[in-house]
mmCIF file of N, CA and C in Angstrom:
data_model
loop_
_atom_site.group_PDB
_atom_site.id
_atom_site.type_symbol
_atom_site.label_atom_id
_atom_site.label_comp_id
_atom_site.label_asym_id
_atom_site.label_seq_id
_atom_site.Cartn_x
_atom_site.Cartn_y
_atom_site.Cartn_z
ATOM 1 N N MET A 1 -34.269 48.417 39.308
ATOM 2 C CA MET A 1 -35.609 48.092 38.860
ATOM 3 C C MET A 1 -36.405 47.361 39.934
ATOM 4 N N LEU A 2 -35.795 46.608 40.807
ATOM 5 C CA LEU A 2 -36.458 45.891 41.889
ATOM 6 C C LEU A 2 -37.672 45.090 41.420
ATOM 7 N N VAL A 3 -37.448 44.153 40.536
ATOM 8 C CA VAL A 3 -38.489 43.241 40.072
ATOM 9 C C VAL A 3 -38.387 41.979 40.907
ATOM 10 N N ASP A 4 -39.479 41.634 41.590
ATOM 11 C CA ASP A 4 -39.520 40.411 42.394
ATOM 12 C C ASP A 4 -39.694 39.235 41.444
ATOM 13 N N THR A 5 -38.736 38.318 41.454
ATOM 14 C CA THR A 5 -38.727 37.201 40.513
ATOM 15 C C THR A 5 -38.716 35.872 41.265
ATOM 16 N N THR A 6 -39.584 34.950 40.847
ATOM 17 C CA THR A 6 -39.601 33.600 41.380
ATOM 18 C C THR A 6 -39.479 32.637 40.206
ATOM 19 N N PHE A 7 -38.460 31.803 40.240
ATOM 20 C CA PHE A 7 -38.207 30.820 39.186
ATOM 21 C C PHE A 7 -38.147 29.445 39.834
ATOM 22 N N LEU A 8 -39.083 28.563 39.462
ATOM 23 C CA LEU A 8 -39.175 27.243 40.077
ATOM 24 C C LEU A 8 -39.238 26.144 39.025
ATOM 25 N N LEU A 9 -38.758 24.978 39.407
ATOM 26 C CA LEU A 9 -38.861 23.782 38.593
ATOM 27 C C LEU A 9 -39.437 22.693 39.499
ATOM 28 N N ASP A 10 -40.643 22.195 39.164
ATOM 29 C CA ASP A 10 -41.277 21.213 40.054
ATOM 30 C C ASP A 10 -40.748 19.805 39.804
ATOM 31 N N ASN A 11 -41.292 18.829 40.521
ATOM 32 C CA ASN A 11 -40.788 17.455 40.419
ATOM 33 C C ASN A 11 -41.113 16.800 39.077
ATOM 34 N N ASP A 12 -42.029 17.371 38.287
ATOM 35 C CA ASP A 12 -42.319 16.893 36.932
ATOM 36 C C ASP A 12 -41.488 17.639 35.888
ATOM 37 N N LYS A 13 -40.520 18.423 36.349
ATOM 38 C CA LYS A 13 -39.644 19.238 35.488
ATOM 39 C C LYS A 13 -40.425 20.263 34.675
ATOM 40 N N LYS A 14 -41.469 20.812 35.277
ATOM 41 C CA LYS A 14 -42.255 21.877 34.665
ATOM 42 C C LYS A 14 -41.786 23.216 35.215
ATOM 43 N N LEU A 15 -41.610 24.169 34.337
ATOM 44 C CA LEU A 15 -41.095 25.489 34.673
ATOM 45 C C LEU A 15 -42.208 26.398 35.183
ATOM 46 N N ARG A 16 -41.892 27.204 36.185
ATOM 47 C CA ARG A 16 -42.816 28.207 36.712
ATOM 48 C C ARG A 16 -42.021 29.495 36.903
ATOM 49 N N LEU A 17 -42.533 30.605 36.357
ATOM 50 C CA LEU A 17 -41.876 31.903 36.455
ATOM 51 C C LEU A 17 -42.904 32.947 36.873
ATOM 52 N N ASP A 18 -42.631 33.651 37.959
ATOM 53 C CA ASP A 18 -43.485 34.738 38.439
ATOM 54 C C ASP A 18 -42.655 36.014 38.508
ATOM 55 N N LEU A 19 -43.181 37.094 37.937
ATOM 56 C CA LEU A 19 -42.544 38.404 38.005
ATOM 57 C C LEU A 19 -43.533 39.387 38.602
ATOM 58 N N SER A 20 -43.047 40.273 39.468
ATOM 59 C CA SER A 20 -43.905 41.242 40.133
ATOM 60 C C SER A 20 -43.164 42.560 40.284
ATOM 61 N N LYS A 21 -43.868 43.677 40.061
ATOM 62 C CA LYS A 21 -43.261 45.005 40.174
ATOM 63 C C LYS A 21 -44.289 45.985 40.721
ATOM 64 N N LYS A 22 -43.851 46.863 41.605
ATOM 65 C CA LYS A 22 -44.711 47.914 42.157
ATOM 66 C C LYS A 22 -44.181 49.268 41.694
ATOM 67 N N PHE A 23 -45.085 50.120 41.201
ATOM 68 C CA PHE A 23 -44.754 51.473 40.766
ATOM 69 C C PHE A 23 -45.474 52.465 41.670
ATOM 70 N N GLN A 24 -44.751 53.351 42.317
ATOM 71 C CA GLN A 24 -45.338 54.382 43.175
ATOM 72 C C GLN A 24 -45.454 55.662 42.356
ATOM 73 N N TRP A 25 -46.684 56.054 41.969
ATOM 74 C CA TRP A 25 -46.898 57.211 41.103
ATOM 75 C C TRP A 25 -46.938 58.518 41.892
ATOM 76 N N THR A 26 -47.672 58.524 42.994
ATOM 77 C CA THR A 26 -47.728 59.694 43.878
ATOM 78 C C THR A 26 -47.622 59.170 45.306
ATOM 79 N N LYS A 27 -47.819 60.064 46.280
ATOM 80 C CA LYS A 27 -47.736 59.652 47.678
ATOM 81 C C LYS A 27 -48.775 58.584 48.022
ATOM 82 N N TYR A 28 -49.957 58.651 47.386
ATOM 83 C CA TYR A 28 -51.052 57.740 47.726
ATOM 84 C C TYR A 28 -51.450 56.771 46.607
ATOM 85 N N VAL A 29 -50.986 56.971 45.391
ATOM 86 C CA VAL A 29 -51.398 56.154 44.245
ATOM 87 C C VAL A 29 -50.231 55.286 43.774
ATOM 88 N N PHE A 30 -50.517 53.993 43.582
ATOM 89 C CA PHE A 30 -49.490 53.080 43.094
ATOM 90 C C PHE A 30 -50.121 52.025 42.184
ATOM 91 N N SER A 31 -49.281 51.363 41.415
ATOM 92 C CA SER A 31 -49.694 50.260 40.552
ATOM 93 C C SER A 31 -48.870 49.032 40.893
ATOM 94 N N GLU A 32 -49.481 47.868 40.742
ATOM 95 C CA GLU A 32 -48.777 46.600 40.880
ATOM 96 C C GLU A 32 -48.989 45.809 39.596
ATOM 97 N N VAL A 33 -47.915 45.227 39.087
ATOM 98 C CA VAL A 33 -47.963 44.432 37.866
ATOM 99 C C VAL A 33 -47.443 43.038 38.202
ATOM 100 N N ASP A 34 -48.226 42.011 37.881
ATOM 101 C CA ASP A 34 -47.840 40.616 38.115
ATOM 102 C C ASP A 34 -47.935 39.851 36.803
ATOM 103 N N PHE A 35 -46.920 39.038 36.523
ATOM 104 C CA PHE A 35 -46.863 38.204 35.328
ATOM 105 C C PHE A 35 -46.558 36.779 35.759
ATOM 106 N N THR A 36 -47.314 35.811 35.247
ATOM 107 C CA THR A 36 -47.138 34.412 35.621
ATOM 108 C C THR A 36 -47.020 33.557 34.369
ATOM 109 N N PHE A 37 -45.965 32.758 34.299
ATOM 110 C CA PHE A 37 -45.759 31.816 33.198
ATOM 111 C C PHE A 37 -45.699 30.402 33.760
ATOM 112 N N ARG A 38 -46.481 29.495 33.181
ATOM 113 C CA ARG A 38 -46.463 28.077 33.527
ATOM 114 C C ARG A 38 -46.379 27.286 32.223
ATOM 115 N N GLN A 39 -45.575 26.249 32.213
ATOM 116 C CA GLN A 39 -45.537 25.404 31.029
ATOM 117 C C GLN A 39 -46.868 24.701 30.856
ATOM 118 N N GLU A 40 -47.303 24.553 29.640
ATOM 119 C CA GLU A 40 -48.538 23.861 29.273
ATOM 120 C C GLU A 40 -49.798 24.553 29.793
ATOM 121 N N LYS A 41 -49.685 25.790 30.257
ATOM 122 C CA LYS A 41 -50.851 26.573 30.677
ATOM 123 C C LYS A 41 -50.749 27.956 30.068
ATOM 124 N N LYS A 42 -51.857 28.666 30.055
ATOM 125 C CA LYS A 42 -51.886 30.009 29.492
ATOM 126 C C LYS A 42 -51.133 30.981 30.398
ATOM 127 N N THR A 43 -50.368 31.870 29.791
ATOM 128 C CA THR A 43 -49.670 32.915 30.542
ATOM 129 C C THR A 43 -50.697 33.904 31.095
ATOM 130 N N GLU A 44 -50.519 34.328 32.346
ATOM 131 C CA GLU A 44 -51.464 35.220 33.000
ATOM 132 C C GLU A 44 -50.777 36.521 33.408
ATOM 133 N N PHE A 45 -51.545 37.597 33.468
ATOM 134 C CA PHE A 45 -51.033 38.863 33.976
ATOM 135 C C PHE A 45 -52.115 39.559 34.798
ATOM 136 N N GLU A 46 -51.677 40.466 35.651
ATOM 137 C CA GLU A 46 -52.596 41.251 36.475
ATOM 138 C C GLU A 46 -51.976 42.632 36.679
ATOM 139 N N ILE A 47 -52.773 43.674 36.422
ATOM 140 C CA ILE A 47 -52.339 45.052 36.615
ATOM 141 C C ILE A 47 -53.364 45.733 37.506
ATOM 142 N N SER A 48 -52.894 46.435 38.525
ATOM 143 C CA SER A 48 -53.820 47.137 39.412
ATOM 144 C C SER A 48 -53.390 48.586 39.586
ATOM 145 N N LEU A 49 -54.362 49.447 39.778
ATOM 146 C CA LEU A 49 -54.140 50.852 40.102
ATOM 147 C C LEU A 49 -54.837 51.082 41.436
ATOM 148 N N MET A 50 -54.056 51.396 42.478
ATOM 149 C CA MET A 50 -54.579 51.437 43.840
ATOM 150 C C MET A 50 -54.393 52.823 44.470
ATOM 151 N N TYR A 51 -55.301 53.159 45.384
ATOM 152 C CA TYR A 51 -55.208 54.365 46.210
ATOM 153 C C TYR A 51 -55.065 53.907 47.656
ATOM 154 N N GLN A 52 -54.030 54.412 48.342
ATOM 155 C CA GLN A 52 -53.756 53.995 49.718
ATOM 156 C C GLN A 52 -53.430 55.217 50.571
ATOM 157 N N LYS A 53 -54.383 55.639 51.398
ATOM 158 C CA LYS A 53 -54.189 56.798 52.282
ATOM 159 C C LYS A 53 -53.457 56.395 53.565
ATOM 160 N N VAL A 54 -53.801 55.213 54.116
ATOM 161 C CA VAL A 54 -53.138 54.684 55.312
ATOM 162 C C VAL A 54 -52.509 53.342 54.965
ATOM 163 N N TRP A 55 -51.554 52.899 55.763
ATOM 164 C CA TRP A 55 -50.770 51.703 55.446
ATOM 165 C C TRP A 55 -51.628 50.449 55.303
ATOM 166 N N ALA A 56 -52.610 50.248 56.150
ATOM 167 C CA ALA A 56 -53.342 48.980 56.204
ATOM 168 C C ALA A 56 -54.433 48.833 55.140
ATOM 169 N N TRP A 57 -54.976 49.919 54.622
ATOM 170 C CA TRP A 57 -56.112 49.852 53.710
ATOM 171 C C TRP A 57 -55.786 50.466 52.358
ATOM 172 N N SER A 58 -56.278 49.852 51.291
ATOM 173 C CA SER A 58 -56.182 50.444 49.953
ATOM 174 C C SER A 58 -57.363 49.965 49.110
ATOM 175 N N VAL A 59 -57.748 50.772 48.123
ATOM 176 C CA VAL A 59 -58.830 50.445 47.202
ATOM 177 C C VAL A 59 -58.353 50.730 45.782
ATOM 178 N N GLY A 60 -58.962 50.045 44.807
ATOM 179 C CA GLY A 60 -58.533 50.297 43.451
ATOM 180 C C GLY A 60 -59.221 49.457 42.399
ATOM 181 N N VAL A 61 -58.624 49.503 41.207
ATOM 182 C CA VAL A 61 -59.123 48.814 40.019
ATOM 183 C C VAL A 61 -58.083 47.778 39.605
ATOM 184 N N MET A 62 -58.546 46.588 39.190
ATOM 185 C CA MET A 62 -57.649 45.516 38.769
ATOM 186 C C MET A 62 -58.053 45.033 37.379
ATOM 187 N N LEU A 63 -57.061 44.790 36.529
ATOM 188 C CA LEU A 63 -57.270 44.258 35.191
ATOM 189 C C LEU A 63 -56.449 42.986 35.050
ATOM 190 N N THR A 64 -57.077 41.894 34.632
ATOM 191 C CA THR A 64 -56.366 40.643 34.369
ATOM 192 C C THR A 64 -56.571 40.260 32.914
ATOM 193 N N ASP A 65 -55.994 39.133 32.523
ATOM 194 C CA ASP A 65 -56.188 38.661 31.162
ATOM 195 C C ASP A 65 -57.616 38.183 30.913
ATOM 196 N N LYS A 66 -58.431 38.032 31.963
ATOM 197 C CA LYS A 66 -59.792 37.534 31.819
ATOM 198 C C LYS A 66 -60.876 38.528 32.216
ATOM 199 N N LYS A 67 -60.577 39.462 33.140
ATOM 200 C CA LYS A 67 -61.643 40.310 33.671
ATOM 201 C C LYS A 67 -61.091 41.624 34.203
ATOM 202 N N ILE A 68 -62.006 42.508 34.579
ATOM 203 C CA ILE A 68 -61.672 43.777 35.233
ATOM 204 C C ILE A 68 -62.536 43.866 36.487
ATOM 205 N N GLY A 69 -62.018 44.481 37.532
ATOM 206 C CA GLY A 69 -62.791 44.532 38.766
ATOM 207 C C GLY A 69 -62.383 45.662 39.682
ATOM 208 N N LEU A 70 -63.228 45.915 40.663
ATOM 209 C CA LEU A 70 -62.972 46.888 41.720
ATOM 210 C C LEU A 70 -62.789 46.128 43.012
ATOM 211 N N GLY A 71 -61.963 46.665 43.906
ATOM 212 C CA GLY A 71 -61.795 45.945 45.153
ATOM 213 C C GLY A 71 -61.006 46.717 46.174
ATOM 214 N N GLY A 72 -60.779 46.061 47.289
ATOM 215 C CA GLY A 72 -60.029 46.641 48.385
ATOM 216 C C GLY A 72 -59.009 45.658 48.915
ATOM 217 N N GLN A 73 -58.032 46.182 49.616
ATOM 218 C CA GLN A 73 -56.978 45.373 50.233
ATOM 219 C C GLN A 73 -56.857 45.760 51.694
ATOM 220 N N PHE A 74 -56.616 44.774 52.530
ATOM 221 C CA PHE A 74 -56.338 45.003 53.935
ATOM 222 C C PHE A 74 -55.066 44.265 54.277
ATOM 223 N N LYS A 75 -54.076 44.978 54.818
ATOM 224 C CA LYS A 75 -52.794 44.373 55.213
ATOM 225 C C LYS A 75 -52.715 44.294 56.733
ATOM 226 N N PHE A 76 -52.162 43.197 57.212
ATOM 227 C CA PHE A 76 -51.965 43.068 58.649
ATOM 228 C C PHE A 76 -50.661 42.378 58.923
#
């Protein structure tokens, strides 16, 4: 499944859990799903559908628990 997981406990003994997964649908289209849990805060999520023709650039749509948006990514 290759789910990227981060589990932390800070100095106030508050729990932090981050989960992330990438799904490759076609050669150029992929989705990324991120889930964030913090104690005493609202749980957050983010889902994106991206198009990437070359390695460094991608564009797509993002949906979070609060909003939806269009955007681009540049990797270096």
